[in-house]
PDB file of C-alpha atoms in Angstrom:
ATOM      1  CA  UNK A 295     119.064  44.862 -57.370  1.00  0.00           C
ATOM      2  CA  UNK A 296     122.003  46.769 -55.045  1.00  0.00           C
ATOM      3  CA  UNK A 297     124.786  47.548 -57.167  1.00  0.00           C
ATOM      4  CA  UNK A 298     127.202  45.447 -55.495  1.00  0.00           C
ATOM      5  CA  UNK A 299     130.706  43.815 -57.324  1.00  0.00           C
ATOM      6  CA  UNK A 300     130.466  39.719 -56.938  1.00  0.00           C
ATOM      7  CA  UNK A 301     133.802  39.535 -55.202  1.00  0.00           C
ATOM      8  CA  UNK A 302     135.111  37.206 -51.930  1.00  0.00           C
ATOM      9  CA  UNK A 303     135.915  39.775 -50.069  1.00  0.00           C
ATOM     10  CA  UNK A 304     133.402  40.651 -48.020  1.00  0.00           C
ATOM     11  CA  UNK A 305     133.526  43.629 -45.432  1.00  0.00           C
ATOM     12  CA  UNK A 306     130.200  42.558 -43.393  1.00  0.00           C
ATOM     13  CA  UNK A 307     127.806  39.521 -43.229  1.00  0.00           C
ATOM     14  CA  UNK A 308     124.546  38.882 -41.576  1.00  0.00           C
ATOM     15  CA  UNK A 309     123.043  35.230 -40.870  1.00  0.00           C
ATOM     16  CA  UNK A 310     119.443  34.750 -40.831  1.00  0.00           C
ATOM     17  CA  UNK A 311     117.588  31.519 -40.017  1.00  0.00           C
ATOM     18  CA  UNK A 312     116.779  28.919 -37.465  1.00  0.00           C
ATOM     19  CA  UNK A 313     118.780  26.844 -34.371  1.00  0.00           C
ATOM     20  CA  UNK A 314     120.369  25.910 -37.310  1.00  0.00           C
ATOM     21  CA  UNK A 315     122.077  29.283 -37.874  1.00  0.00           C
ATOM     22  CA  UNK A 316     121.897  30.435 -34.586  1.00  0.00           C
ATOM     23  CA  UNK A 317     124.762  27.404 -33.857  1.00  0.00           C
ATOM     24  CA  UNK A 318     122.456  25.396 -31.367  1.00  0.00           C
ATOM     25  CA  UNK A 319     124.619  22.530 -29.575  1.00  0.00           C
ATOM     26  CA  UNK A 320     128.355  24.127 -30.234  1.00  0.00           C
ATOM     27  CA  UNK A 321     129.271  25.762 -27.449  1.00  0.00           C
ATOM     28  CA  UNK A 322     131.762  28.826 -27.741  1.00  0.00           C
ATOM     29  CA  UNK A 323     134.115  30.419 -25.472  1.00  0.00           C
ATOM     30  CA  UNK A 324     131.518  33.192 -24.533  1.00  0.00           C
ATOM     31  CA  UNK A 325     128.904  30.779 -23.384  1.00  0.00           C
ATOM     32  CA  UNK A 326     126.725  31.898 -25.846  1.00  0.00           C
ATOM     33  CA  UNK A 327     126.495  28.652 -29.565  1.00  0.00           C
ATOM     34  CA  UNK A 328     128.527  29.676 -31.748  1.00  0.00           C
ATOM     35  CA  UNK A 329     127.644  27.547 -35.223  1.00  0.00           C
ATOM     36  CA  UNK A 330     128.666  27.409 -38.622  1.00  0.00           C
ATOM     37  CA  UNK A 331     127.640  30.913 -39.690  1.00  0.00           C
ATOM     38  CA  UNK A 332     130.100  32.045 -36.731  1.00  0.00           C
ATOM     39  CA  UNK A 333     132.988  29.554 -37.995  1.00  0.00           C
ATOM     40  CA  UNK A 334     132.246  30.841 -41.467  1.00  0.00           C
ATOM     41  CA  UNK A 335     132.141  34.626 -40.381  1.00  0.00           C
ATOM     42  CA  UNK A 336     136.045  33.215 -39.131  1.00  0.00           C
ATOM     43  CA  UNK A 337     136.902  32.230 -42.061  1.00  0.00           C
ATOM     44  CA  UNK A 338     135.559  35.264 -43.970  1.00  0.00           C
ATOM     45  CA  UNK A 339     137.316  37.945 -41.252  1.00  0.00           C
ATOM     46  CA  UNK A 340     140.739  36.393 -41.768  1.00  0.00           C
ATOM     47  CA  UNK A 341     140.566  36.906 -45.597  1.00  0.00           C
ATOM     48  CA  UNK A 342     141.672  41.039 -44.529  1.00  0.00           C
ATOM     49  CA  UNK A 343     142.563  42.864 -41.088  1.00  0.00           C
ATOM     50  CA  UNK A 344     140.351  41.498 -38.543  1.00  0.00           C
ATOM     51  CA  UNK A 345     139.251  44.824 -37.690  1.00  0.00           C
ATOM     52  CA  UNK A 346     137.752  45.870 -40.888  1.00  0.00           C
ATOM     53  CA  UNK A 347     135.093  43.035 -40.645  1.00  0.00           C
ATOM     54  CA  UNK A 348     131.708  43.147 -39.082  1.00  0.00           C
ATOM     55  CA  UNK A 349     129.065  40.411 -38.439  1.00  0.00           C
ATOM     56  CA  UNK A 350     125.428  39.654 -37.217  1.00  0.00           C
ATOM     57  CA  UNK A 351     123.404  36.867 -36.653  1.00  0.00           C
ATOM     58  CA  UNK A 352     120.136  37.389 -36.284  1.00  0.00           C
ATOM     59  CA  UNK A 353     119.020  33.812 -36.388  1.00  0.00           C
ATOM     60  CA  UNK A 354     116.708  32.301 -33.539  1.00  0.00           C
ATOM     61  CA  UNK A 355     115.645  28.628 -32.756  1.00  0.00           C
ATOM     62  CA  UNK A 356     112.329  27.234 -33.520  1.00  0.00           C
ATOM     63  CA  UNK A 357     111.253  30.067 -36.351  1.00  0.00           C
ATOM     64  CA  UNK A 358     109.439  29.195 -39.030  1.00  0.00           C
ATOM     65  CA  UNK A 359     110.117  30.830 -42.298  1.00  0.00           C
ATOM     66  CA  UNK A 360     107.218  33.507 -42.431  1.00  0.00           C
ATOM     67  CA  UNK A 361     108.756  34.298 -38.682  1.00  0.00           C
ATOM     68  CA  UNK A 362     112.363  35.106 -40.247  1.00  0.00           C
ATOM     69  CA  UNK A 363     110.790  36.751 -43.045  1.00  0.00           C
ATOM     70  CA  UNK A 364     108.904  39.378 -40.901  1.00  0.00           C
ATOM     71  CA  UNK A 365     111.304  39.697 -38.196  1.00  0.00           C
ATOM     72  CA  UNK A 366     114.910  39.228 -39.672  1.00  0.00           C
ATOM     73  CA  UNK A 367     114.626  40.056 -43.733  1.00  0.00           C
ATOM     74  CA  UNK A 368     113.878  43.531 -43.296  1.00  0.00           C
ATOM     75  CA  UNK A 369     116.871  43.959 -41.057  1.00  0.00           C
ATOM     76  CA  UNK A 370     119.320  43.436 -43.918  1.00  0.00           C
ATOM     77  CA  UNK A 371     117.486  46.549 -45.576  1.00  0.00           C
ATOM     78  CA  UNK A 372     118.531  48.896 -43.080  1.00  0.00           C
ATOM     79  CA  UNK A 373     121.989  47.051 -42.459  1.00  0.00           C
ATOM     80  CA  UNK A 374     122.960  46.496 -46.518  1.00  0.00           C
ATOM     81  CA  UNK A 375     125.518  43.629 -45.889  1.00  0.00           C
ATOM     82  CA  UNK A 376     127.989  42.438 -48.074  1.00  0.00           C
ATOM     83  CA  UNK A 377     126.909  38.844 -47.867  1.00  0.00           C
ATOM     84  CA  UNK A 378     123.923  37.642 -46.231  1.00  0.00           C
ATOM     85  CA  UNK A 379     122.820  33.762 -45.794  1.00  0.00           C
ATOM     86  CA  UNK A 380     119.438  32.741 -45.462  1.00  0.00           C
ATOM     87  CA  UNK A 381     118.616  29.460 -44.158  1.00  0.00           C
ATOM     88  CA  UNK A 382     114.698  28.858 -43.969  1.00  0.00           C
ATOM     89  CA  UNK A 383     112.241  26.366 -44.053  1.00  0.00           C
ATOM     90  CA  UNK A 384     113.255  23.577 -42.500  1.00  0.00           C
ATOM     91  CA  UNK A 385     110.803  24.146 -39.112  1.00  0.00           C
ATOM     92  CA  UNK A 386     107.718  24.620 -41.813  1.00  0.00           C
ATOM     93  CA  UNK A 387     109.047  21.367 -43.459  1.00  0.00           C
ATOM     94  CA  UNK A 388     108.731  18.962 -40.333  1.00  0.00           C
ATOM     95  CA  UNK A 389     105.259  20.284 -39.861  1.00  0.00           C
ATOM     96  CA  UNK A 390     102.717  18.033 -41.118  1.00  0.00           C
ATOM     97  CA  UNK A 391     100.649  18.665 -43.911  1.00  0.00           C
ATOM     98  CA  UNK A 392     102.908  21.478 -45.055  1.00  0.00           C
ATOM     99  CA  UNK A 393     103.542  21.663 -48.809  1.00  0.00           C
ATOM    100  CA  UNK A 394     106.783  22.646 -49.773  1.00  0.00           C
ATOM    101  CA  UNK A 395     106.165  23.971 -53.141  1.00  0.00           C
ATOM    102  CA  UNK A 396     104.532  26.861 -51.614  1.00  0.00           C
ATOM    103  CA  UNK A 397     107.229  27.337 -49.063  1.00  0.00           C
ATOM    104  CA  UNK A 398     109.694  27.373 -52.085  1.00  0.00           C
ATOM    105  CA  UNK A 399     107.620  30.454 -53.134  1.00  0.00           C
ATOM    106  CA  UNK A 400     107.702  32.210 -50.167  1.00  0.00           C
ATOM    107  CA  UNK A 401     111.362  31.514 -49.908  1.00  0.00           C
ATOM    108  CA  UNK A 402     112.311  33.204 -53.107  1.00  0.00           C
ATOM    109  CA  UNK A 403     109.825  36.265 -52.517  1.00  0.00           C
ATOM    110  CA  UNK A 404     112.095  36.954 -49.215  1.00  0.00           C
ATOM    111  CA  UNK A 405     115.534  36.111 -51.794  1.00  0.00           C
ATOM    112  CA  UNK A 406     114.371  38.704 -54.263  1.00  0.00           C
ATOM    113  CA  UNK A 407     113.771  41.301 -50.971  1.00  0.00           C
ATOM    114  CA  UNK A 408     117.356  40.448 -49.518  1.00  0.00           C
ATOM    115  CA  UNK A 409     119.036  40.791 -53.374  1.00  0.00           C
ATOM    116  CA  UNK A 410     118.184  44.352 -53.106  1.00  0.00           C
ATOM    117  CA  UNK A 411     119.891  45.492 -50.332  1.00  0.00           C
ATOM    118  CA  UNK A 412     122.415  42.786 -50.411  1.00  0.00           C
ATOM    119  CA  UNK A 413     126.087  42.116 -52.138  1.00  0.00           C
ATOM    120  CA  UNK A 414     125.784  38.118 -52.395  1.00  0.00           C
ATOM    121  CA  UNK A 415     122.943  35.971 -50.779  1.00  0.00           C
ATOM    122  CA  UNK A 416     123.933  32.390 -49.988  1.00  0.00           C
ATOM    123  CA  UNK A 417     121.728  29.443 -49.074  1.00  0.00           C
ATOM    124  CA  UNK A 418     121.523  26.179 -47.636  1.00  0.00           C
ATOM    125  CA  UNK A 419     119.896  23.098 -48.932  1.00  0.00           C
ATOM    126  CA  UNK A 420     118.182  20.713 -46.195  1.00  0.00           C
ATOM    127  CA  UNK A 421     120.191  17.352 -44.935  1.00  0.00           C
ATOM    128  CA  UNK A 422     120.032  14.158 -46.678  1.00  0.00           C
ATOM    129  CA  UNK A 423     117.663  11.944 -43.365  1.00  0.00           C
ATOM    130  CA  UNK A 424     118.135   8.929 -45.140  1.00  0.00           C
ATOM    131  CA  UNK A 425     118.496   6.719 -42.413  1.00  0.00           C
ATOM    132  CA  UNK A 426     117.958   9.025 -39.685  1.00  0.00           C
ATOM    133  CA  UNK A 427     114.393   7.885 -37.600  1.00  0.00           C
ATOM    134  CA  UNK A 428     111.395   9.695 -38.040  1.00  0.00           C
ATOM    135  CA  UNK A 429     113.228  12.643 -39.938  1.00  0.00           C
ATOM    136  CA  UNK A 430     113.609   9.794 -42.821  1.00  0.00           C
ATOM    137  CA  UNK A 431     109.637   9.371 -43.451  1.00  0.00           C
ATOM    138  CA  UNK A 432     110.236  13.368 -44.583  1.00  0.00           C
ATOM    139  CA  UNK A 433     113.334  12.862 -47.226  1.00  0.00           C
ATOM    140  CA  UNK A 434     110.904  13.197 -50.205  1.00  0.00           C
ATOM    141  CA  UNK A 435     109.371  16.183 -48.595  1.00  0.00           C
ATOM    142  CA  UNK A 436     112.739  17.481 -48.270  1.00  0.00           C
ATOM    143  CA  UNK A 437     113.958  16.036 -51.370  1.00  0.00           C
ATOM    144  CA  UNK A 438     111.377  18.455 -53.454  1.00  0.00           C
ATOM    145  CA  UNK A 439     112.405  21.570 -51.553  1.00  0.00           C
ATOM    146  CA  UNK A 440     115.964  21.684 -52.191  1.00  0.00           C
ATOM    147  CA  UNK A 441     115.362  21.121 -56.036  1.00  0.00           C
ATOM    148  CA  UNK A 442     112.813  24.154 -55.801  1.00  0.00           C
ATOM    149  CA  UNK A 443     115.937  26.088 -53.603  1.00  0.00           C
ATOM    150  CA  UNK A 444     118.480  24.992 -56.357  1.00  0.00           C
ATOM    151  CA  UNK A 445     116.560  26.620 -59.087  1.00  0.00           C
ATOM    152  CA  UNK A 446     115.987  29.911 -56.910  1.00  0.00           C
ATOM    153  CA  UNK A 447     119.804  30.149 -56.427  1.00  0.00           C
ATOM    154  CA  UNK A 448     120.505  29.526 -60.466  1.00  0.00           C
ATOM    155  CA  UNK A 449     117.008  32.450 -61.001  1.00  0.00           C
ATOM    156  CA  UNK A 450     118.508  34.629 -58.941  1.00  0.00           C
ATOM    157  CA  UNK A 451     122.360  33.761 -58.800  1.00  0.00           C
ATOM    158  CA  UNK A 452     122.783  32.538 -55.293  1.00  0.00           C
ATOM    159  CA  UNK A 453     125.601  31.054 -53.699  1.00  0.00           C
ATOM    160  CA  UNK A 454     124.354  27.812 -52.613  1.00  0.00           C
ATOM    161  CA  UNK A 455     125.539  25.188 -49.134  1.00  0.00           C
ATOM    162  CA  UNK A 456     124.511  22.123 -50.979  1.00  0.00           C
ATOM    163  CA  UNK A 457     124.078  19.938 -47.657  1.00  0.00           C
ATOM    164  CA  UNK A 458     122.337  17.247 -49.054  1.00  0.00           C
ATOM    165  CA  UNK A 459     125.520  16.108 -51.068  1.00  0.00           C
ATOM    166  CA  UNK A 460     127.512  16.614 -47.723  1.00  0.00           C
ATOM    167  CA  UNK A 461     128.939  13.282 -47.223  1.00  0.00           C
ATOM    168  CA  UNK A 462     130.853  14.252 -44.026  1.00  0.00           C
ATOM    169  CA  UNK A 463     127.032  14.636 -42.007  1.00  0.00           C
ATOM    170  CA  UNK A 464     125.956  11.016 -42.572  1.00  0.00           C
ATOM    171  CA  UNK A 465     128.863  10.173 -39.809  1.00  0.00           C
ATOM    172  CA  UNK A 466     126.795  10.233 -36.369  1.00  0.00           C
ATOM    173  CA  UNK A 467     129.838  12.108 -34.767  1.00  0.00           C
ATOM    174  CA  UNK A 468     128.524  14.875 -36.922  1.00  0.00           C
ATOM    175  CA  UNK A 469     125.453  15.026 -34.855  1.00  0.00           C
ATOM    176  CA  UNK A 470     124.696  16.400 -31.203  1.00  0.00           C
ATOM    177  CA  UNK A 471     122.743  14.019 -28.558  1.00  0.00           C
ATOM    178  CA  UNK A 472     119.632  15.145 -30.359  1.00  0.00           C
ATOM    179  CA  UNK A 473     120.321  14.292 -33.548  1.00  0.00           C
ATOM    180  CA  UNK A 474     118.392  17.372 -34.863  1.00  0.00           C
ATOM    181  CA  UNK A 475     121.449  20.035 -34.272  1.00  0.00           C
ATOM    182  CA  UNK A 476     124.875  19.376 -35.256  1.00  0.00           C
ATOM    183  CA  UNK A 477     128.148  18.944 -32.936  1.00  0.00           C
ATOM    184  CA  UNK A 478     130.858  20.967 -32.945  1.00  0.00           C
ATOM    185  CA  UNK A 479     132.162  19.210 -35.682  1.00  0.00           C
ATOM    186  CA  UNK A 480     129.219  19.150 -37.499  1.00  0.00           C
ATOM    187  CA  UNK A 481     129.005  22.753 -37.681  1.00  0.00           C
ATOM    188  CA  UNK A 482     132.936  23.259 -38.868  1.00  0.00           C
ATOM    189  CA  UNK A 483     132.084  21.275 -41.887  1.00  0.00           C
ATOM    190  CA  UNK A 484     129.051  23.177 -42.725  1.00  0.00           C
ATOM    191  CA  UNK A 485     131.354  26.151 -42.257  1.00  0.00           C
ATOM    192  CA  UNK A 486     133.468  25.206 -44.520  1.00  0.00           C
ATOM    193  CA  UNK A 487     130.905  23.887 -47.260  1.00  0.00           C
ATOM    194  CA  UNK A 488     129.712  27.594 -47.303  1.00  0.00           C
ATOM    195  CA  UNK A 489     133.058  28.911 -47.397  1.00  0.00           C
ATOM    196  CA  UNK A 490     134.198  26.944 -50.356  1.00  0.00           C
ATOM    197  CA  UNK A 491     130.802  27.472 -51.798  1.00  0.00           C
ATOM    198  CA  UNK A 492     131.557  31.129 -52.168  1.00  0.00           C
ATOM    199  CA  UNK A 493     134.707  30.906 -53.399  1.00  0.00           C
ATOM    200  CA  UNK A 494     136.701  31.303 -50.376  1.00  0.00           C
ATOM    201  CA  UNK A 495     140.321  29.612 -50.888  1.00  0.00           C
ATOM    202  CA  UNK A 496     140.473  26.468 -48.448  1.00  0.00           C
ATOM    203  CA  UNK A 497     143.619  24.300 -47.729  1.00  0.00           C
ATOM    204  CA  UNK A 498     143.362  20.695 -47.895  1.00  0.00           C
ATOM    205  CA  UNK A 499     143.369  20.556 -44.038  1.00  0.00           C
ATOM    206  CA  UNK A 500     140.192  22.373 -44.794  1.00  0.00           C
ATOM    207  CA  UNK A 501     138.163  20.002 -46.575  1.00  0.00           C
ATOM    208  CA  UNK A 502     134.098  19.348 -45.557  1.00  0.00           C
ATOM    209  CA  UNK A 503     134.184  16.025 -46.696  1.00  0.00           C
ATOM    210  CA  UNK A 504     137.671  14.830 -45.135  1.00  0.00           C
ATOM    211  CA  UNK A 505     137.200  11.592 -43.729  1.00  0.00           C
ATOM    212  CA  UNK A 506     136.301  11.008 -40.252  1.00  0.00           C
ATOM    213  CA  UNK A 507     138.982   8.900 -38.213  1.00  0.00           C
ATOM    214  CA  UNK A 508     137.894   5.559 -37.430  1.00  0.00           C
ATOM    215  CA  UNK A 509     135.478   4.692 -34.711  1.00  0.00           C
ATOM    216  CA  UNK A 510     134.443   1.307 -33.317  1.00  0.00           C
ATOM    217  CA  UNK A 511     131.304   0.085 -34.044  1.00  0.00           C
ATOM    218  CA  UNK A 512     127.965  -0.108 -31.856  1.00  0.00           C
ATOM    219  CA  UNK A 513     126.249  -3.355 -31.258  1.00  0.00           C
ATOM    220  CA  UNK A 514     122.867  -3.761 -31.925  1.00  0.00           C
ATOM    221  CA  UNK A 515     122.051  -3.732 -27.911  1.00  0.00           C
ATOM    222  CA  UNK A 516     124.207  -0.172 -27.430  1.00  0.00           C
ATOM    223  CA  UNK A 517     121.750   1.567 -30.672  1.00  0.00           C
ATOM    224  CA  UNK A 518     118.845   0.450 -28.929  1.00  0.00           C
ATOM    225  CA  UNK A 519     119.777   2.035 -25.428  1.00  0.00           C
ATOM    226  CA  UNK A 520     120.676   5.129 -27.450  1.00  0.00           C
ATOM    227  CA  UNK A 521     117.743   5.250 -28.998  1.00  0.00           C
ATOM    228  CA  UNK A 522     115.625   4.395 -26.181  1.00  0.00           C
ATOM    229  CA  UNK A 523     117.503   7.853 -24.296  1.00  0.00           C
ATOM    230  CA  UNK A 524     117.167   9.641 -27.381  1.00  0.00           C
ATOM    231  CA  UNK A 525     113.150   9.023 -27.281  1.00  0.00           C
ATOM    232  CA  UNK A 526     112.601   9.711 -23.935  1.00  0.00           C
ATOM    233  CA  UNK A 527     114.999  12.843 -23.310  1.00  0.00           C
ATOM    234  CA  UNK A 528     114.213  14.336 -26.695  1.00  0.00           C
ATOM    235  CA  UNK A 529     111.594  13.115 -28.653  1.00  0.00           C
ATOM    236  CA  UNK A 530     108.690  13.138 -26.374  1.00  0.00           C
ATOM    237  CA  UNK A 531     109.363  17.130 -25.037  1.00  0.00           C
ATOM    238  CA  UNK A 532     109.973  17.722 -28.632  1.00  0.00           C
ATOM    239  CA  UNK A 533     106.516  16.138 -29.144  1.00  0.00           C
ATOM    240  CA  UNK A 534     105.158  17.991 -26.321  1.00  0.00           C
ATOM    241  CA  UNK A 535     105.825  20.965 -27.490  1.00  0.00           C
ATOM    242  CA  UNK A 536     104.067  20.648 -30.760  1.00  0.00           C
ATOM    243  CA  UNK A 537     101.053  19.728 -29.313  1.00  0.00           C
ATOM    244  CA  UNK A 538     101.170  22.736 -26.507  1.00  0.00           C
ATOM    245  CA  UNK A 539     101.750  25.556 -29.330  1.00  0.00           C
ATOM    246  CA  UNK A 540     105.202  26.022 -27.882  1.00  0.00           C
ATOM    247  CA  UNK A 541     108.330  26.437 -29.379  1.00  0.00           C
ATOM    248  CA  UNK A 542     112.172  26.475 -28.502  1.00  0.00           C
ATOM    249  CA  UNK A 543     112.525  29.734 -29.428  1.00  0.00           C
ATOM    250  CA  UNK A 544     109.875  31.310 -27.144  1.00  0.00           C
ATOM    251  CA  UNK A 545     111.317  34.547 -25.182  1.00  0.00           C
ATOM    252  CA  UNK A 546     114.930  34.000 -26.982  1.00  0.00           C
ATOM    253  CA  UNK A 547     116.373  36.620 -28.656  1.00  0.00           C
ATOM    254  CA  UNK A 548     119.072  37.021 -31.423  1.00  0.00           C
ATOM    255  CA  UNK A 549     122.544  36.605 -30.232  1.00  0.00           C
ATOM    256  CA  UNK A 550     124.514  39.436 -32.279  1.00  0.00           C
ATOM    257  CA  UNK A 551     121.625  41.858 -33.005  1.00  0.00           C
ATOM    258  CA  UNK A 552     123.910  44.536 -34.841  1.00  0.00           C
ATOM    259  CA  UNK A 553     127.021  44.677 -37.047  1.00  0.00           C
ATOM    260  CA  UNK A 554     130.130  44.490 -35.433  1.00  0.00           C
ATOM    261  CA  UNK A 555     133.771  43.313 -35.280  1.00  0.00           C
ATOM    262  CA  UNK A 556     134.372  39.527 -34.129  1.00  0.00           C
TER     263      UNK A 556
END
């Protein structure tokens, strides 16, 4: 294990992960998604002079976790990060017929590899889908492989997102048009979950659970043309891409391949 002090402030992170990390449906100012590892690397950067921090995010849509294990886990070797969070799994858990007991293995043989070369490791439990369609059939699924990721984090003292207890996501508002990425808003409280879950000191402004303003209801006639457009403009190609081998993240590369200031 690196010989690293457990401290808050942290002089360089790296993300690694899925659309999830990569920020997929919040837009930044560069054109490029920004994302709750970005807020967070925010929130991180103005805990000492801006210039003194570094970040990289080497996270890329549609991987599955053996894909971020070969491609983006060694990485952190060569880079030796002060923080790193790993977010993985979630692609192999939608799959059918996957098991996730033996993705929880695989998952902590890549957590043991980053707490060698890394100062703190944080990770990120999967999303409560109760009540969410389709995604719900996979809660117990889901359900098992955050309990195996909670007892990874206590074997191998991990800083964990614990997003299944994140009230603040069960709002839809928290969820893009596709209701498999967050919104803008979304991500913020994610970024903030992680922040507070490392220790980071938050304002009361800055709480993940604050609640949402109020927001008139939708009749029963308004969910089912949502629904209906959700199906047809993202279901089916999501569909179609399973069955054609493809995947989101085809030809995309990472968007901040190397340390270096915000």
């Amino acid at each position: 294990m690196a010989d690293y002090q457990e401290t808050t402030d942290f002089n360089s992170y790296v993300a690694l992960g899925d659309s999830f990390t990569e920020g997929l449906n919040d837009p930044g100012p560069d054109g490029r998604y920004a994302g709750w590892a970005d807020r967070l690397a925010q929130l991180l950067a103005a805990q000492r002079p801006a210039a003194d921090f570094r970040y990289a995010n080497l996270a890329v849509r549609g991987r599955l976790l053996d894909q971020v294990v070969a491609e983006q886990v060694p990485r952190v070797a060569e880079i030796r990060p002060d923080l790193v969070s790993f977010c993985a799994g979630g692609n192999d858990i939608l799959r059918p017929g996957s098991d996730p007991d033996e993705a929880a293995e695989r998952f902590e043989a890549a957590v043991l590899e980053l707490r060698r070369h890394a100062g703190r490791v944080l990770i990120c439990t999967g999303f409560d889908t109760r009540g969410i369609p389709l995604l719900g059939l996979l809660r117990g699924k889901i359900a098992t492989y955050n309990g195996h990721l909670r007892a990874i984090a206590d074997r191998n003292d991990c800083a964990v997102a614990d997003l299944w207890s994140l009230r603040a996501v069960h709002d839809r508002r928290a969820w893009s048009e596709d209701r498999l990425h967050l919104s803008p808003e979304g991500h913020q409280r994610v970024a903030l979950l992680a922040a507070r879950s490392l220790g980071l000191p938050l304002t009361s402004a800055q709480d993940p659970d604050a609640p949402w303003p109020a927001a008139p209801e939708l009749s029963v006639a308004e969910q089912r043309r949502e629904n209906l457009h959700w199906a047809r403009e993202f279901l089916v190609p999501w569909v179609g891409r399973r069955l054609r081998g493809e995947s989101s993240g085809d030809h995309v590369e990472a968007k901040r391949p190397e340390l270096s200031p915000l």
